[in-house]
């Protein structure tokens, strides 16, 4: 069991904006009366179930009120822990502390109307109790779930670029109309890319959402099972020219959800892009291509793809150089130097926006975000990178491939030019938004740092 005092001490919001813990004598006396051996090792579930049953079925108003108060005390400690966990996990990168979160959820003063009465304000602890079902989850799990779903808390986090919804929840409530609007107007994807994403979402809904409805699932969305991914892959193959393995379906679903997540954050006042809480590491298309030494591969085709790998790095370096130079020219001194230093601190040293602000003499995180404009920065790099690759592919293909061979490579080239570039950009967004994990080991960051080192004379050609 946890500390017994959690059932008679209430965590409140103090006048200084911090949490404070107040002992409630009536709650302590009631607990000790109901559980004379409370200091012994009594499971929390047994205590909570007894109190919850008294709250639901006792005919004595005093017993109902006392049982509710003891449970609300326990809930208040769990609410505090959720805020602490969010600070530890995301606070440094997104620029908030537990004290910023407390006002949204620590709203219980231990007073108020009984759960069975209607009207008036209901503190979060009582709302959690009203929805609690001990047959479905423990009180701790239930509290964590509802605190993380709290509308005002989520709005605060969204404004800082942190979206708490899982990929599956985002995909579940996205319509085809909204998908097309987001991909065309916000991400500026091509019609082919939009159509591929449309088939993917339609197939996902047909399998995952159907199964969820048929099984009566509510609450948190679990990861798709392997048989569901295979069924989605089969539908995609029936309705489009694409053939995807279940693992590739999972990767594409994560990538699509991330695009929808970025739009959700941007339209609700958020600043930087963010990660999904359940998104795995992504490997890029060219890293997945078979080795050119594979005996089953066509030597001439694989020579083409091998050279493409090398050209991709050259095009990325050139695109970054052009975009950084253009941005420098648009910014007046000393902002142009602050921009370069900000990029270096972010990509090469992995500092948070808050720490960068101190290093370059700005007052707050949002000023660094406005200066770097990473979303616009990545979009410009993507545009120049695709242009460079397109030129290269056309020139090289005409040099040593006949029309039949070029046609045979069409699918691979199209995928390389779209998925590889998008995977690079998406991977940078995910890495950049991962607290305490971003570093210069990522390809995009390596190219940025290599150019900045060259610009400052740190390396020679």
Short mmCIF file of C-alpha atoms in Angstrom, two decimals:
data_model
loop_
_atom_site.label_atom_id
_atom_site.label_comp_id
_atom_site.label_asym_id
_atom_site.label_seq_id
_atom_site.Cartn_x
_atom_site.Cartn_y
_atom_site.Cartn_z
CA UNK A 1 0.00 0.00 0.00
CA UNK A 2 1.06 3.57 -0.51
CA UNK A 3 1.21 6.04 2.36
CA UNK A 4 -1.92 5.72 4.47
CA UNK A 5 -2.02 9.48 4.94
CA UNK A 6 -3.02 9.89 1.29
CA UNK A 7 -6.58 9.07 2.38
CA UNK A 8 -6.83 11.95 4.86
CA UNK A 9 -4.49 14.61 3.43
CA UNK A 10 -5.69 16.73 0.53
CA UNK A 11 -3.31 18.27 -2.03
CA UNK A 12 -4.50 21.81 -2.77
CA UNK A 13 -3.38 24.76 -4.82
CA UNK A 14 -1.68 27.26 -2.52
CA UNK A 15 -1.91 31.03 -2.83
CA UNK A 16 1.63 31.06 -4.28
CA UNK A 17 0.60 28.78 -7.18
CA UNK A 18 2.36 25.75 -5.72
CA UNK A 19 0.83 22.63 -4.23
CA UNK A 20 0.34 22.22 -0.52
CA UNK A 21 -0.93 19.31 1.55
CA UNK A 22 -3.54 19.84 4.29
CA UNK A 23 -4.51 17.18 6.82
CA UNK A 24 -8.26 16.71 7.35
CA UNK A 25 -9.02 15.44 10.83
CA UNK A 26 -12.50 14.14 10.00
CA UNK A 27 -11.17 12.06 7.10
CA UNK A 28 -8.41 10.60 9.28
CA UNK A 29 -10.81 9.64 12.04
CA UNK A 30 -13.18 8.01 9.53
CA UNK A 31 -10.36 6.02 7.89
CA UNK A 32 -9.05 4.79 11.23
CA UNK A 33 -12.57 3.76 12.23
CA UNK A 34 -13.16 1.84 9.00
CA UNK A 35 -9.64 0.35 8.89
CA UNK A 36 -8.22 -0.15 12.41
CA UNK A 37 -5.20 -1.90 10.87
CA UNK A 38 -4.67 0.83 8.26
CA UNK A 39 -0.98 1.18 9.07
CA UNK A 40 -0.48 -2.47 8.13
CA UNK A 41 0.01 -3.64 4.57
CA UNK A 42 -3.56 -3.29 3.28
CA UNK A 43 -3.86 -3.16 -0.54
CA UNK A 44 -5.04 0.15 -1.92
CA UNK A 45 -7.65 -1.63 -4.01
CA UNK A 46 -9.30 -3.10 -0.93
CA UNK A 47 -9.46 0.30 0.77
CA UNK A 48 -10.76 2.06 -2.33
CA UNK A 49 -13.36 -0.58 -3.12
CA UNK A 50 -14.72 -0.42 0.44
CA UNK A 51 -14.91 3.38 0.36
CA UNK A 52 -16.46 3.39 -3.10
CA UNK A 53 -19.16 0.90 -2.06
CA UNK A 54 -19.98 3.04 0.98
CA UNK A 55 -20.22 6.08 -1.27
CA UNK A 56 -22.60 4.28 -3.62
CA UNK A 57 -24.76 2.30 -1.20
CA UNK A 58 -24.61 3.67 2.34
CA UNK A 59 -27.87 5.09 3.64
CA UNK A 60 -26.02 7.38 6.02
CA UNK A 61 -25.22 10.79 4.45
CA UNK A 62 -22.28 11.23 6.82
CA UNK A 63 -20.72 7.95 5.73
CA UNK A 64 -21.20 8.84 2.07
CA UNK A 65 -19.60 12.26 2.52
CA UNK A 66 -16.68 10.89 4.56
CA UNK A 67 -15.99 8.04 2.11
CA UNK A 68 -16.04 10.49 -0.79
CA UNK A 69 -13.68 12.88 0.99
CA UNK A 70 -11.17 10.09 1.67
CA UNK A 71 -11.23 9.07 -1.99
CA UNK A 72 -10.87 12.68 -3.14
CA UNK A 73 -7.81 13.01 -0.90
CA UNK A 74 -6.24 9.99 -2.58
CA UNK A 75 -7.15 11.35 -6.03
CA UNK A 76 -5.55 14.72 -5.25
CA UNK A 77 -2.20 13.01 -4.61
CA UNK A 78 -2.48 11.17 -7.95
CA UNK A 79 -3.31 14.43 -9.76
CA UNK A 80 -0.19 16.03 -8.30
CA UNK A 81 1.91 13.08 -9.46
CA UNK A 82 0.55 13.35 -13.03
CA UNK A 83 1.65 17.00 -13.17
CA UNK A 84 5.08 16.09 -11.83
CA UNK A 85 5.41 13.31 -14.41
CA UNK A 86 4.44 15.66 -17.25
CA UNK A 87 7.04 18.17 -16.06
CA UNK A 88 9.74 15.50 -15.85
CA UNK A 89 8.89 14.09 -19.27
CA UNK A 90 8.21 17.22 -21.30
CA UNK A 91 8.63 20.34 -19.18
CA UNK A 92 12.19 21.35 -20.03
CA UNK A 93 11.70 21.15 -23.79
CA UNK A 94 8.22 22.67 -23.95
CA UNK A 95 8.90 25.31 -21.32
CA UNK A 96 6.53 24.56 -18.45
CA UNK A 97 6.71 23.35 -14.85
CA UNK A 98 4.35 21.45 -12.58
CA UNK A 99 3.31 24.79 -11.08
CA UNK A 100 1.99 25.85 -14.50
CA UNK A 101 -0.22 22.74 -14.59
CA UNK A 102 -1.55 22.72 -11.03
CA UNK A 103 -4.13 25.56 -11.50
CA UNK A 104 -5.94 23.54 -14.18
CA UNK A 105 -6.43 20.35 -12.17
CA UNK A 106 -5.78 20.97 -8.45
CA UNK A 107 -9.14 22.62 -7.84
CA UNK A 108 -10.48 20.62 -4.88
CA UNK A 109 -10.66 22.47 -1.56
CA UNK A 110 -12.28 19.58 0.31
CA UNK A 111 -15.61 21.35 0.47
CA UNK A 112 -18.49 21.41 -1.97
CA UNK A 113 -21.72 19.58 -2.55
CA UNK A 114 -22.14 15.85 -2.20
CA UNK A 115 -21.64 13.66 -5.25
CA UNK A 116 -25.35 12.81 -5.21
CA UNK A 117 -26.40 16.46 -5.32
CA UNK A 118 -26.74 18.38 -8.55
CA UNK A 119 -25.86 21.94 -9.48
CA UNK A 120 -22.83 24.04 -8.63
CA UNK A 121 -19.18 23.57 -9.50
CA UNK A 122 -17.80 20.05 -9.34
CA UNK A 123 -14.04 19.80 -8.64
CA UNK A 124 -12.04 17.42 -10.79
CA UNK A 125 -11.68 14.88 -7.98
CA UNK A 126 -15.44 14.51 -7.73
CA UNK A 127 -15.81 14.34 -11.52
CA UNK A 128 -13.30 11.47 -11.55
CA UNK A 129 -15.27 9.64 -8.86
CA UNK A 130 -18.54 10.07 -10.74
CA UNK A 131 -17.05 8.31 -13.76
CA UNK A 132 -15.03 5.74 -11.83
CA UNK A 133 -15.84 2.05 -12.23
CA UNK A 134 -13.63 -0.29 -10.14
CA UNK A 135 -14.41 -3.15 -12.51
CA UNK A 136 -12.75 -1.32 -15.41
CA UNK A 137 -9.59 0.17 -13.88
CA UNK A 138 -7.85 1.05 -10.65
CA UNK A 139 -8.50 4.49 -9.21
CA UNK A 140 -4.91 5.51 -9.95
CA UNK A 141 -5.15 4.47 -13.61
CA UNK A 142 -8.54 6.14 -13.93
CA UNK A 143 -7.23 9.39 -12.45
CA UNK A 144 -4.15 9.48 -14.69
CA UNK A 145 -6.31 8.91 -17.77
CA UNK A 146 -8.84 11.65 -16.98
CA UNK A 147 -6.21 14.19 -15.91
CA UNK A 148 -4.36 13.68 -19.19
CA UNK A 149 -7.67 14.16 -21.03
CA UNK A 150 -8.57 17.36 -19.13
CA UNK A 151 -9.65 19.92 -21.79
CA UNK A 152 -8.08 23.05 -20.28
CA UNK A 153 -4.86 21.23 -19.41
CA UNK A 154 -4.64 19.85 -22.93
CA UNK A 155 -5.26 23.31 -24.40
CA UNK A 156 -2.38 24.70 -22.32
CA UNK A 157 -0.09 21.90 -23.53
CA UNK A 158 -1.22 22.35 -27.14
CA UNK A 159 -0.26 26.02 -27.01
CA UNK A 160 3.24 24.85 -26.21
CA UNK A 161 3.30 22.25 -28.96
CA UNK A 162 2.50 19.10 -26.96
CA UNK A 163 -0.45 16.98 -28.14
CA UNK A 164 -1.36 14.22 -25.69
CA UNK A 165 -3.60 12.20 -28.01
CA UNK A 166 -2.31 8.90 -29.39
CA UNK A 167 -1.87 8.39 -33.12
CA UNK A 168 -4.83 6.02 -33.15
CA UNK A 169 -7.19 8.48 -31.49
CA UNK A 170 -6.21 11.15 -34.03
CA UNK A 171 -6.73 8.81 -36.98
CA UNK A 172 -10.05 7.56 -35.61
CA UNK A 173 -11.70 10.98 -35.59
CA UNK A 174 -10.25 12.24 -38.90
CA UNK A 175 -12.66 12.33 -41.84
CA UNK A 176 -11.67 12.06 -45.48
CA UNK A 177 -12.70 15.67 -46.04
CA UNK A 178 -10.54 16.91 -43.19
CA UNK A 179 -7.63 14.72 -44.31
CA UNK A 180 -7.66 16.21 -47.81
CA UNK A 181 -7.85 19.74 -46.46
CA UNK A 182 -4.93 19.22 -44.05
CA UNK A 183 -2.68 17.51 -46.58
CA UNK A 184 -3.33 19.96 -49.41
CA UNK A 185 -3.66 23.30 -47.61
CA UNK A 186 -1.39 22.77 -44.61
CA UNK A 187 1.26 20.29 -45.84
CA UNK A 188 1.00 21.10 -49.59
CA UNK A 189 1.29 17.49 -50.71
CA UNK A 190 0.75 16.37 -54.28
CA UNK A 191 -2.52 14.85 -55.49
CA UNK A 192 -0.88 11.41 -55.70
CA UNK A 193 0.34 11.66 -52.10
CA UNK A 194 -3.09 12.80 -50.93
CA UNK A 195 -4.80 9.93 -52.72
CA UNK A 196 -2.40 7.38 -51.21
CA UNK A 197 -3.06 8.78 -47.74
CA UNK A 198 -6.80 8.72 -48.40
CA UNK A 199 -6.70 5.00 -49.25
CA UNK A 200 -4.58 4.36 -46.16
CA UNK A 201 -7.01 6.15 -43.82
CA UNK A 202 -10.06 4.53 -45.45
CA UNK A 203 -8.52 1.08 -45.02
CA UNK A 204 -7.55 1.85 -41.42
CA UNK A 205 -11.10 2.94 -40.60
CA UNK A 206 -12.55 -0.13 -42.30
CA UNK A 207 -10.53 -2.48 -40.08
CA UNK A 208 -9.41 -0.79 -36.86
CA UNK A 209 -12.43 1.45 -36.24
CA UNK A 210 -14.83 -1.32 -37.25
CA UNK A 211 -13.23 -3.76 -34.79
CA UNK A 212 -13.29 -1.14 -32.05
CA UNK A 213 -17.01 -0.51 -32.53
CA UNK A 214 -17.88 -4.20 -32.79
CA UNK A 215 -15.99 -5.02 -29.60
CA UNK A 216 -17.48 -2.07 -27.74
CA UNK A 217 -14.05 -0.65 -26.90
CA UNK A 218 -13.97 2.74 -25.20
CA UNK A 219 -11.27 4.93 -23.74
CA UNK A 220 -7.63 4.54 -24.73
CA UNK A 221 -6.94 3.21 -28.23
CA UNK A 222 -4.56 0.22 -28.21
CA UNK A 223 -1.94 -0.34 -30.90
CA UNK A 224 -3.24 -2.18 -34.00
CA UNK A 225 -2.71 -5.93 -33.81
CA UNK A 226 -0.66 -7.71 -36.48
CA UNK A 227 -3.78 -9.30 -38.01
CA UNK A 228 -5.37 -5.85 -38.27
CA UNK A 229 -2.30 -4.46 -40.00
CA UNK A 230 -2.35 -7.37 -42.44
CA UNK A 231 -6.05 -6.77 -43.15
CA UNK A 232 -5.35 -3.08 -43.77
CA UNK A 233 -2.51 -4.01 -46.14
CA UNK A 234 -4.87 -6.36 -48.03
CA UNK A 235 -7.46 -3.60 -48.46
CA UNK A 236 -4.83 -1.15 -49.70
CA UNK A 237 -3.69 -3.68 -52.28
CA UNK A 238 -7.29 -4.18 -53.45
CA UNK A 239 -8.04 -0.47 -53.78
CA UNK A 240 -4.75 0.95 -55.09
CA UNK A 241 -1.54 -0.03 -56.91
CA UNK A 242 0.35 0.00 -53.59
CA UNK A 243 1.62 -3.19 -51.99
CA UNK A 244 2.69 -2.75 -48.38
CA UNK A 245 3.86 -5.14 -45.72
CA UNK A 246 2.16 -4.88 -42.28
CA UNK A 247 5.27 -3.19 -40.86
CA UNK A 248 5.16 -0.60 -43.65
CA UNK A 249 1.45 -0.01 -42.98
CA UNK A 250 2.27 0.75 -39.35
CA UNK A 251 5.01 3.19 -40.38
CA UNK A 252 2.72 4.98 -42.84
CA UNK A 253 -0.04 5.25 -40.23
CA UNK A 254 2.36 6.84 -37.74
CA UNK A 255 3.57 9.27 -40.38
CA UNK A 256 0.02 10.23 -41.39
CA UNK A 257 -1.01 10.73 -37.76
CA UNK A 258 2.04 12.94 -37.20
CA UNK A 259 0.99 15.21 -40.06
CA UNK A 260 -2.51 15.48 -38.60
CA UNK A 261 -1.01 16.13 -35.17
CA UNK A 262 1.08 19.03 -36.50
CA UNK A 263 -2.02 20.61 -38.02
CA UNK A 264 -3.98 20.16 -34.79
CA UNK A 265 -1.25 21.89 -32.79
CA UNK A 266 -0.87 24.75 -35.26
CA UNK A 267 -4.60 25.48 -35.47
CA UNK A 268 -4.97 25.48 -31.69
CA UNK A 269 -2.22 27.94 -30.99
CA UNK A 270 0.74 25.58 -30.69
CA UNK A 271 4.28 26.49 -31.65
CA UNK A 272 6.75 23.67 -32.45
CA UNK A 273 5.86 20.30 -33.95
CA UNK A 274 5.58 17.44 -31.52
CA UNK A 275 5.95 13.74 -31.19
CA UNK A 276 3.33 11.07 -30.74
CA UNK A 277 3.52 9.41 -27.38
CA UNK A 278 3.44 6.02 -29.03
CA UNK A 279 5.46 6.61 -32.20
CA UNK A 280 8.39 4.23 -32.79
CA UNK A 281 11.65 5.08 -34.46
CA UNK A 282 11.31 5.44 -38.21
CA UNK A 283 13.81 4.21 -40.76
CA UNK A 284 13.89 5.92 -44.10
CA UNK A 285 13.19 4.34 -47.46
CA UNK A 286 16.71 4.38 -48.85
CA UNK A 287 18.03 2.83 -45.64
CA UNK A 288 15.61 -0.06 -46.25
CA UNK A 289 16.62 -0.72 -49.86
CA UNK A 290 18.47 -4.03 -50.38
CA UNK A 291 22.21 -4.00 -50.70
CA UNK A 292 23.49 -3.52 -54.30
CA UNK A 293 25.57 -6.68 -53.87
CA UNK A 294 22.38 -8.76 -53.62
CA UNK A 295 22.65 -11.43 -56.32
CA UNK A 296 18.96 -11.07 -57.17
CA UNK A 297 19.24 -7.40 -58.04
CA UNK A 298 19.83 -5.92 -61.48
CA UNK A 299 23.37 -4.42 -61.42
CA UNK A 300 22.47 -1.44 -63.59
CA UNK A 301 19.37 -0.61 -61.56
CA UNK A 302 21.20 -0.88 -58.29
CA UNK A 303 24.03 1.27 -59.59
CA UNK A 304 21.42 3.92 -60.27
CA UNK A 305 19.99 3.63 -56.74
CA UNK A 306 23.44 3.56 -55.15
CA UNK A 307 24.40 6.78 -56.91
CA UNK A 308 21.07 8.24 -55.88
CA UNK A 309 21.98 7.60 -52.25
CA UNK A 310 25.14 9.65 -52.65
CA UNK A 311 23.36 12.41 -54.53
CA UNK A 312 20.71 12.63 -51.82
CA UNK A 313 23.35 13.71 -49.31
CA UNK A 314 24.80 16.25 -51.74
CA UNK A 315 21.36 17.69 -52.50
CA UNK A 316 20.55 17.91 -48.80
CA UNK A 317 23.77 19.80 -48.08
CA UNK A 318 23.10 22.19 -50.97
CA UNK A 319 19.48 22.74 -49.93
CA UNK A 320 20.46 23.56 -46.36
CA UNK A 321 23.18 25.93 -47.50
CA UNK A 322 20.77 27.79 -49.81
CA UNK A 323 18.02 28.05 -47.19
CA UNK A 324 20.35 29.20 -44.42
CA UNK A 325 21.96 31.79 -46.70
CA UNK A 326 18.56 33.07 -47.82
CA UNK A 327 17.40 33.37 -44.21
CA UNK A 328 20.56 35.24 -43.25
CA UNK A 329 20.03 37.75 -46.04
CA UNK A 330 16.42 38.39 -44.98
CA UNK A 331 17.34 39.00 -41.33
CA UNK A 332 18.96 42.25 -40.30
CA UNK A 333 22.02 42.32 -38.06
CA UNK A 334 22.30 41.20 -35.29
CA UNK A 335 19.34 38.85 -35.82
CA UNK A 336 21.13 37.02 -38.62
CA UNK A 337 23.94 36.05 -36.26
CA UNK A 338 21.45 35.11 -33.53
CA UNK A 339 19.73 32.88 -36.07
CA UNK A 340 22.97 31.04 -36.87
CA UNK A 341 23.86 30.66 -33.20
CA UNK A 342 20.32 29.48 -32.43
CA UNK A 343 20.53 26.79 -35.11
CA UNK A 344 23.91 25.69 -33.78
CA UNK A 345 22.69 25.46 -30.18
CA UNK A 346 19.53 23.62 -31.19
CA UNK A 347 20.88 21.15 -33.75
CA UNK A 348 24.47 20.66 -32.61
CA UNK A 349 24.24 21.02 -28.84
CA UNK A 350 20.64 19.89 -28.34
CA UNK A 351 19.66 22.81 -26.09
CA UNK A 352 16.01 23.56 -25.36
CA UNK A 353 14.36 26.72 -26.65
CA UNK A 354 14.33 28.12 -23.12
CA UNK A 355 18.10 27.68 -22.72
CA UNK A 356 18.76 29.03 -26.22
CA UNK A 357 16.87 32.20 -25.31
CA UNK A 358 19.32 32.81 -22.45
CA UNK A 359 22.35 32.10 -24.66
CA UNK A 360 21.37 34.51 -27.45
CA UNK A 361 19.89 37.24 -25.28
CA UNK A 362 16.17 36.76 -25.86
CA UNK A 363 13.56 36.97 -23.13
CA UNK A 364 11.47 33.84 -23.70
CA UNK A 365 11.12 30.56 -25.57
CA UNK A 366 8.55 31.90 -28.03
CA UNK A 367 11.03 34.52 -29.27
CA UNK A 368 13.47 31.75 -30.20
CA UNK A 369 10.66 29.88 -31.97
CA UNK A 370 9.83 33.01 -33.99
CA UNK A 371 13.49 33.56 -34.86
CA UNK A 372 14.26 30.01 -35.99
CA UNK A 373 10.86 29.27 -37.61
CA UNK A 374 11.77 25.60 -37.83
CA UNK A 375 8.57 24.59 -39.59
CA UNK A 376 9.20 27.11 -42.36
CA UNK A 377 12.90 26.20 -42.35
CA UNK A 378 12.14 22.52 -42.96
CA UNK A 379 9.54 23.32 -45.63
CA UNK A 380 12.07 25.41 -47.56
CA UNK A 381 14.69 22.67 -47.31
CA UNK A 382 12.16 20.08 -48.51
CA UNK A 383 11.27 22.20 -51.55
CA UNK A 384 14.89 22.74 -52.61
CA UNK A 385 15.84 19.14 -51.88
CA UNK A 386 13.04 17.74 -54.07
CA UNK A 387 13.94 20.13 -56.88
CA UNK A 388 17.59 19.05 -56.77
CA UNK A 389 16.71 15.35 -56.73
CA UNK A 390 14.25 15.69 -59.57
CA UNK A 391 16.87 17.35 -61.75
CA UNK A 392 19.41 14.68 -60.92
CA UNK A 393 17.05 11.77 -61.57
CA UNK A 394 16.00 13.10 -64.97
CA UNK A 395 19.56 13.79 -66.07
CA UNK A 396 21.06 10.53 -64.86
CA UNK A 397 18.23 8.29 -65.98
CA UNK A 398 18.41 9.57 -69.53
CA UNK A 399 22.16 9.02 -69.56
CA UNK A 400 22.28 5.25 -69.19
CA UNK A 401 18.76 3.81 -68.94
CA UNK A 402 16.50 3.05 -71.85
CA UNK A 403 12.78 3.82 -71.66
CA UNK A 404 11.82 0.29 -70.58
CA UNK A 405 14.31 0.29 -67.72
CA UNK A 406 13.31 3.78 -66.64
CA UNK A 407 9.67 2.73 -66.62
CA UNK A 408 10.58 -0.28 -64.48
CA UNK A 409 12.19 2.03 -61.93
CA UNK A 410 9.31 4.52 -61.86
CA UNK A 411 7.79 3.24 -58.64
CA UNK A 412 11.09 3.14 -56.79
CA UNK A 413 12.07 6.59 -57.99
CA UNK A 414 8.70 8.09 -57.06
CA UNK A 415 8.85 6.57 -53.63
CA UNK A 416 12.44 7.68 -53.15
CA UNK A 417 11.67 11.26 -54.12
CA UNK A 418 8.56 11.62 -51.97
CA UNK A 419 8.82 9.21 -49.05
CA UNK A 420 12.54 9.63 -48.47
CA UNK A 421 12.39 13.41 -48.31
CA UNK A 422 9.24 13.40 -46.19
CA UNK A 423 10.72 10.74 -43.89
CA UNK A 424 13.81 12.90 -43.42
CA UNK A 425 11.73 15.95 -42.51
CA UNK A 426 9.37 13.95 -40.30
CA UNK A 427 12.28 12.31 -38.51
CA UNK A 428 13.81 15.72 -37.81
CA UNK A 429 10.51 16.94 -36.36
CA UNK A 430 10.21 13.88 -34.15
CA UNK A 431 13.82 14.08 -32.95
CA UNK A 432 13.60 17.82 -32.36
CA UNK A 433 10.50 17.37 -30.22
CA UNK A 434 11.87 14.50 -28.14
CA UNK A 435 12.89 15.87 -24.74
CA UNK A 436 16.52 15.23 -23.76
CA UNK A 437 17.10 12.93 -26.72
CA UNK A 438 17.88 15.24 -29.61
CA UNK A 439 21.43 15.21 -30.85
CA UNK A 440 23.59 15.65 -33.91
CA UNK A 441 23.55 11.93 -34.74
CA UNK A 442 20.52 12.41 -36.98
CA UNK A 443 21.16 12.96 -40.71
CA UNK A 444 19.37 16.30 -40.95
CA UNK A 445 21.15 17.63 -37.86
CA UNK A 446 24.51 16.35 -39.11
CA UNK A 447 24.10 18.29 -42.35
CA UNK A 448 23.10 21.47 -40.52
CA UNK A 449 26.05 21.20 -38.14
CA UNK A 450 28.48 20.37 -40.95
CA UNK A 451 27.47 23.52 -42.84
CA UNK A 452 27.57 25.72 -39.72
CA UNK A 453 31.05 24.40 -38.88
CA UNK A 454 32.18 25.16 -42.42
CA UNK A 455 30.65 28.62 -42.22
CA UNK A 456 32.57 29.41 -39.05
CA UNK A 457 35.80 27.94 -40.36
CA UNK A 458 35.56 24.90 -38.13
CA UNK A 459 36.21 22.51 -41.01
CA UNK A 460 37.94 22.62 -44.33
CA UNK A 461 36.89 21.02 -47.59
#
